[in-house]
Coordinates of C-alpha atoms and ligand atoms in Angstrom, one line a residue:
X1 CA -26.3 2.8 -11.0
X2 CA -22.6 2.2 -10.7
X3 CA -19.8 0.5 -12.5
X4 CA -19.6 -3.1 -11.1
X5 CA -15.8 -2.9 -10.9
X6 CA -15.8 0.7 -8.7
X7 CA -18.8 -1.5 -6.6
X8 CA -16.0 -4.0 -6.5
X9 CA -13.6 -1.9 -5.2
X10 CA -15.5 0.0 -2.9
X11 CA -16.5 -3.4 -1.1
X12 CA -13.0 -4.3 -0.4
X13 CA -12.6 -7.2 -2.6
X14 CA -9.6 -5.6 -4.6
X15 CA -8.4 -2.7 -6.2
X16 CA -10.3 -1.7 -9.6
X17 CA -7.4 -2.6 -11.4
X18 CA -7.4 -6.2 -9.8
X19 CA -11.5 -6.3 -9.5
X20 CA -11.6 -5.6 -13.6
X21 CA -9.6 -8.9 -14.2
X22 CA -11.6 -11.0 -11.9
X23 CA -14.3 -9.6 -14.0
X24 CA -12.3 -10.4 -17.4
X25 CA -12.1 -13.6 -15.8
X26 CA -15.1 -15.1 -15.6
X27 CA -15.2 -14.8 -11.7
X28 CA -18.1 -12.1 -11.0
X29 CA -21.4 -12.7 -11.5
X30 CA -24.4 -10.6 -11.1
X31 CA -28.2 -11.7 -10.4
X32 CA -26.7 -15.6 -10.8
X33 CA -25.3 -14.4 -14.6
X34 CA -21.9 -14.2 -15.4
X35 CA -20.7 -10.8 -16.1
X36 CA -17.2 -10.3 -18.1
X37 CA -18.5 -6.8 -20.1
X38 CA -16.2 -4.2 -18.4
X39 CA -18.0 -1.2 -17.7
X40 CA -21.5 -2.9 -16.7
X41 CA -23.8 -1.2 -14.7
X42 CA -25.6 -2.4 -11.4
X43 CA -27.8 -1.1 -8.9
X44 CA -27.5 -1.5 -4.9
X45 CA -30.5 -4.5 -4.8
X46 CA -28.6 -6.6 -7.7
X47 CA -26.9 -9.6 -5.8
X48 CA -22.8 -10.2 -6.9
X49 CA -20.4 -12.7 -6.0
X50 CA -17.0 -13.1 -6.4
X51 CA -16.0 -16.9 -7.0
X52 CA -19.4 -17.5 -5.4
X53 CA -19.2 -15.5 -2.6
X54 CA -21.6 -12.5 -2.0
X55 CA -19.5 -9.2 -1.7
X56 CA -19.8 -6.9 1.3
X57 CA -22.1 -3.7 0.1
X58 CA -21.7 -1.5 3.1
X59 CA -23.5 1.7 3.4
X60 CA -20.7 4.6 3.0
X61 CA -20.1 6.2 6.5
X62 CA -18.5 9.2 8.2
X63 CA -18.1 10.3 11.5
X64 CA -16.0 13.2 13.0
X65 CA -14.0 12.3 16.1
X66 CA -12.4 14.1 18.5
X67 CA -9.3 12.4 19.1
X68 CA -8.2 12.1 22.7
X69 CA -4.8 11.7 24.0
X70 CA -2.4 9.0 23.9
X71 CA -4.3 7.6 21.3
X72 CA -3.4 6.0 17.8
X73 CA -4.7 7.6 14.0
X74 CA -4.8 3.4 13.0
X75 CA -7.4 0.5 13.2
X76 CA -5.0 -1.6 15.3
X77 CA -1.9 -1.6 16.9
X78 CA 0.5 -4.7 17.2
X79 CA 1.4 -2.9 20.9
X80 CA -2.4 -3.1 21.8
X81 CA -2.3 0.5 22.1
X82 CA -6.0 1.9 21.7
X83 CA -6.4 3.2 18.4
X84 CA -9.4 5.7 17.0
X85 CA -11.8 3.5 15.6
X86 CA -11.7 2.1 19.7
X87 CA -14.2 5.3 20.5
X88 CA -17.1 4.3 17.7
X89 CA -18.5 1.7 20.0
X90 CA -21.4 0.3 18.1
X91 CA -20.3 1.5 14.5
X92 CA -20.1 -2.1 12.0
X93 CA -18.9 -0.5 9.4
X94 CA -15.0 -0.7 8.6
X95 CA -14.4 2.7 8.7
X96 CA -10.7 4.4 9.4
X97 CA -9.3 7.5 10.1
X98 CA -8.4 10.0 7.1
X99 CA -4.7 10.8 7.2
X100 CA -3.3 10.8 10.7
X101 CA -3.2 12.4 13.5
X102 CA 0.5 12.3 15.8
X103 CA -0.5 9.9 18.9
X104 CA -0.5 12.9 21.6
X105 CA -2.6 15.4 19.1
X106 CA -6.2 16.0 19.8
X107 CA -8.9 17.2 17.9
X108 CA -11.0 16.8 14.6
X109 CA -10.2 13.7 12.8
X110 CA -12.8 12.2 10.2
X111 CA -13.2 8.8 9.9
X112 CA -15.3 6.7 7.3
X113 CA -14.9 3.8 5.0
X114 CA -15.0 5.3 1.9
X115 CA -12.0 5.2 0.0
X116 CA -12.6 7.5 -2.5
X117 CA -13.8 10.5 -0.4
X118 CA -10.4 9.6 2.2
X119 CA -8.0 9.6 -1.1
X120 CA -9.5 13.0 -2.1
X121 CA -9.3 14.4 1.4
X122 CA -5.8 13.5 1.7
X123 CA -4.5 14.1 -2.0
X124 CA -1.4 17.0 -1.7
X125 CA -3.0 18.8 -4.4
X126 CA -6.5 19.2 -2.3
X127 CA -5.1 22.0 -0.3
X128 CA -7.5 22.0 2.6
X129 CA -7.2 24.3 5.5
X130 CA -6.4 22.4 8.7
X131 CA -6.1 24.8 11.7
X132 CA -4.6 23.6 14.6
X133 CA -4.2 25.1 18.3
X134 CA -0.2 25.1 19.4
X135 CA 0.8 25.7 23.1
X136 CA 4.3 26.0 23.0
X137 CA 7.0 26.5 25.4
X138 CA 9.0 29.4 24.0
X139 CA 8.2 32.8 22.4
X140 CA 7.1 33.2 18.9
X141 CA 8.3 36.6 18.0
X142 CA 6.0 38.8 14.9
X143 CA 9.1 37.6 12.5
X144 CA 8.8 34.7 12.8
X145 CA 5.2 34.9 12.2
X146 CA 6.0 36.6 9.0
X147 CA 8.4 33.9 8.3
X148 CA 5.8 31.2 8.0
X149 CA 2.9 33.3 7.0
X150 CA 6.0 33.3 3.6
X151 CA 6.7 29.5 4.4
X152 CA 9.8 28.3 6.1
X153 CA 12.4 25.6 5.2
X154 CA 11.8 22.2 6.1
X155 CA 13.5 19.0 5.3
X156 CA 11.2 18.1 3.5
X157 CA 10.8 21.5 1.3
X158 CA 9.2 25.2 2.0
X159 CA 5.8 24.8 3.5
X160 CA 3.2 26.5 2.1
X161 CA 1.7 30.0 3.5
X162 CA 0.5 29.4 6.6
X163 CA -2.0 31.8 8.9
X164 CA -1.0 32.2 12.0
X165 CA -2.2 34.1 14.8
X166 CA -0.8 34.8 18.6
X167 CA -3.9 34.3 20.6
X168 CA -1.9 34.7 24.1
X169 CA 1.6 34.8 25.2
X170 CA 3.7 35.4 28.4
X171 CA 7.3 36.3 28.5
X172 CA 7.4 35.7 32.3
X173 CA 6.4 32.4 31.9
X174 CA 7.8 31.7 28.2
X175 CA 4.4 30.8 26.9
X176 CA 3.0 31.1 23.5
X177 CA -0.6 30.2 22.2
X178 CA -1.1 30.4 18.5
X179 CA -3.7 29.6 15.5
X180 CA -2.3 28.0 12.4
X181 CA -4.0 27.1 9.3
X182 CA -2.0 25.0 6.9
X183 CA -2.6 23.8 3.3
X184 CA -1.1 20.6 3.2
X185 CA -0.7 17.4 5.1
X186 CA 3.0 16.6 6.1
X187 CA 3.8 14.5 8.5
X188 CA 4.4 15.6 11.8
X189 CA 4.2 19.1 10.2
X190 CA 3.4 21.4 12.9
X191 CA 5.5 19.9 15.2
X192 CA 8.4 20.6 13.1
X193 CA 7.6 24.5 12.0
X194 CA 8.0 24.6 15.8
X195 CA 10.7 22.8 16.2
X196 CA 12.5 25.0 13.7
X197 CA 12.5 28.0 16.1
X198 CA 13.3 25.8 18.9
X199 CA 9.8 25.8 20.6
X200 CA 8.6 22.9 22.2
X201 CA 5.1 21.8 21.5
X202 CA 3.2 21.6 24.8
X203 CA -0.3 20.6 22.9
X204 CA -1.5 20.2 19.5
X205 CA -4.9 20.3 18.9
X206 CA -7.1 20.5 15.5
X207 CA -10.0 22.7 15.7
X208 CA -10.6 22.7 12.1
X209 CA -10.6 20.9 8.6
X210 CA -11.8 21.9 5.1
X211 CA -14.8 24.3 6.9
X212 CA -15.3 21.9 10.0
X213 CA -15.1 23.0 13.0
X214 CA -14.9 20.4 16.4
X215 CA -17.5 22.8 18.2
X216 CA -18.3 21.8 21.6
X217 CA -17.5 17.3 20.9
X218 CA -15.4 16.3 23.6
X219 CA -12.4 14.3 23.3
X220 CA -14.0 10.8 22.7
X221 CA -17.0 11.8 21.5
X222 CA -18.0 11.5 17.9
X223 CA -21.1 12.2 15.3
X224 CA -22.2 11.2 11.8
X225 CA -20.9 13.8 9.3
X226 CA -23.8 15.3 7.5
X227 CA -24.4 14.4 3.6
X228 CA -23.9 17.9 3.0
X229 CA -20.8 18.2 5.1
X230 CA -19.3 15.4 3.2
X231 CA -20.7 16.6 -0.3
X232 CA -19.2 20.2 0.4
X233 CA -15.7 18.8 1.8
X234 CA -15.6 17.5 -1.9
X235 CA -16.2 20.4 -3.2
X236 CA -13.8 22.2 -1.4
X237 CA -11.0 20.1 -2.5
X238 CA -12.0 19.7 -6.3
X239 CA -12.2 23.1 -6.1
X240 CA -8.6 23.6 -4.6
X241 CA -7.1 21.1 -7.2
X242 CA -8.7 22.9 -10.1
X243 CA -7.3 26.3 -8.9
X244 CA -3.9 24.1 -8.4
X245 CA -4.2 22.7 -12.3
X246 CA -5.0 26.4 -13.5
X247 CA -2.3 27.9 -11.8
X248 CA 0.3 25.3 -13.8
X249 CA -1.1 26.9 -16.8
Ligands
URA301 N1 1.1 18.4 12.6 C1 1.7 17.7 13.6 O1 2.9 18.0 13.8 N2 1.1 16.7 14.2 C2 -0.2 16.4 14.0 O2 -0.7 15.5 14.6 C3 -0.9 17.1 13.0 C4 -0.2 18.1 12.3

């Protein structure tokens, strides 16, 4: 059983602020009764309108996508550009992607059409890992991997400790490969630690999120996230905001 104005909310119609006075209204009605007590609980077989109109009760979805190339983290583009939701061919639900990925990154990005779990996901306090593969032009010295393992200066603010770790590099042809986990979700943030020792990024691409991995998906391809992949994500970022609250203490 659920709250009729989170089911509301979760079907689209408005937000639960919003979906509560349509309730105080007069406008919702449940099983052909109208329903103005706040708070009332229904069940997914119970029929609801809004204004006489039956409200959308989609089946909460998620799906991990590798993200390709030349690609945009959006549902649509006013350019016609192809956006992620273009690679789940023969997915109805209205899913989008969680937080963003730049247009040339690849890798993991989850996708769904729960609101909710996306809001959690993406909340700055949530602190999930993201761990990204960097190619960059340039050399990335062990100070400087000290320097953002301690968190560098942005214009944004100092980033968070990140992990980094030099998987190949080649003076002769000024080449660096790297792991980095980060905590947060700037934008463009990667990029920029880069671009603050003047290295250009050659390719970005997320191999991990929360304890995700992309495994062997190709770019393009996609799968269903597991219940228990979606129920431990959760966990891992209620768990990260409690250890954030605590720490404030
Ligand atoms: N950091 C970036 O700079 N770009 C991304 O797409 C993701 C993280």
């Amino acid at each position: 059983m659920q709250r009729l104005q989170k089911v509301l909310a979760a079907a689209g119609v408005a937000s639960r602020r919003k979906a509560e006075e349509y309730i105080a209204e007069g406008r919702v009605t449940v099983n052909g009764q109208v329903i103005t007590q706040m708070g009332f609980q229904v069940s997914p077989e119970d029929e609801i309108l809004v204004d006489g109109q039956p409200i959308r009760r989609e089946e909460k979805v998620y799906f991990l996508l590798n993200k390709p190339k030349r690609t945009l983290s959006a549902v649509s583009d006013d350019r016609e550009r192809r956006t992620v939701v273009d690679f789940l061919q023969g997915v109805d639900a209205r899913v989008f992607p969680v937080g963003r990925l730049d247009y040339d990154t690849t890798g993991l990005l989850i996708l769904t059409n729960d609101g909710e779990f996306a809001n959690k996901m993406m909340h700055p306090s949530s602190h999930l890992p993201k761990t990204y593969e960097v190619t960059l032009e340039g050399i990335i010295t062990e100070n400087m991997v000290k320097m953002m393992e301690r968190g560098i200066m942005l214009d944004d603010g100092r980033t968070l400790p990140a992990e980094v770790y030099v998987t190949q590099q080649s003076v002769k042809k000024n080449r660096t490969v790297l792991l980095i986990t980060i905590f947060e979700g700037r934008n463009r943030q990667v990029r920029r630690m880069m671009e603050y020792f003047h290295c250009e990024v050659k390719a970005l691409n997320r191999i991990g999120y929360g304890f995700l991995e992309i495994g062997n998906l190709q770019p393009g391809q996609y799968r269903r996230l597991r219940m228990y992949e979606v129920r431990k994500l959760m966990q891992m970022a209620d768990d990260q905001s409690a250890a954030a609250e605590n720490s404030r203490r």
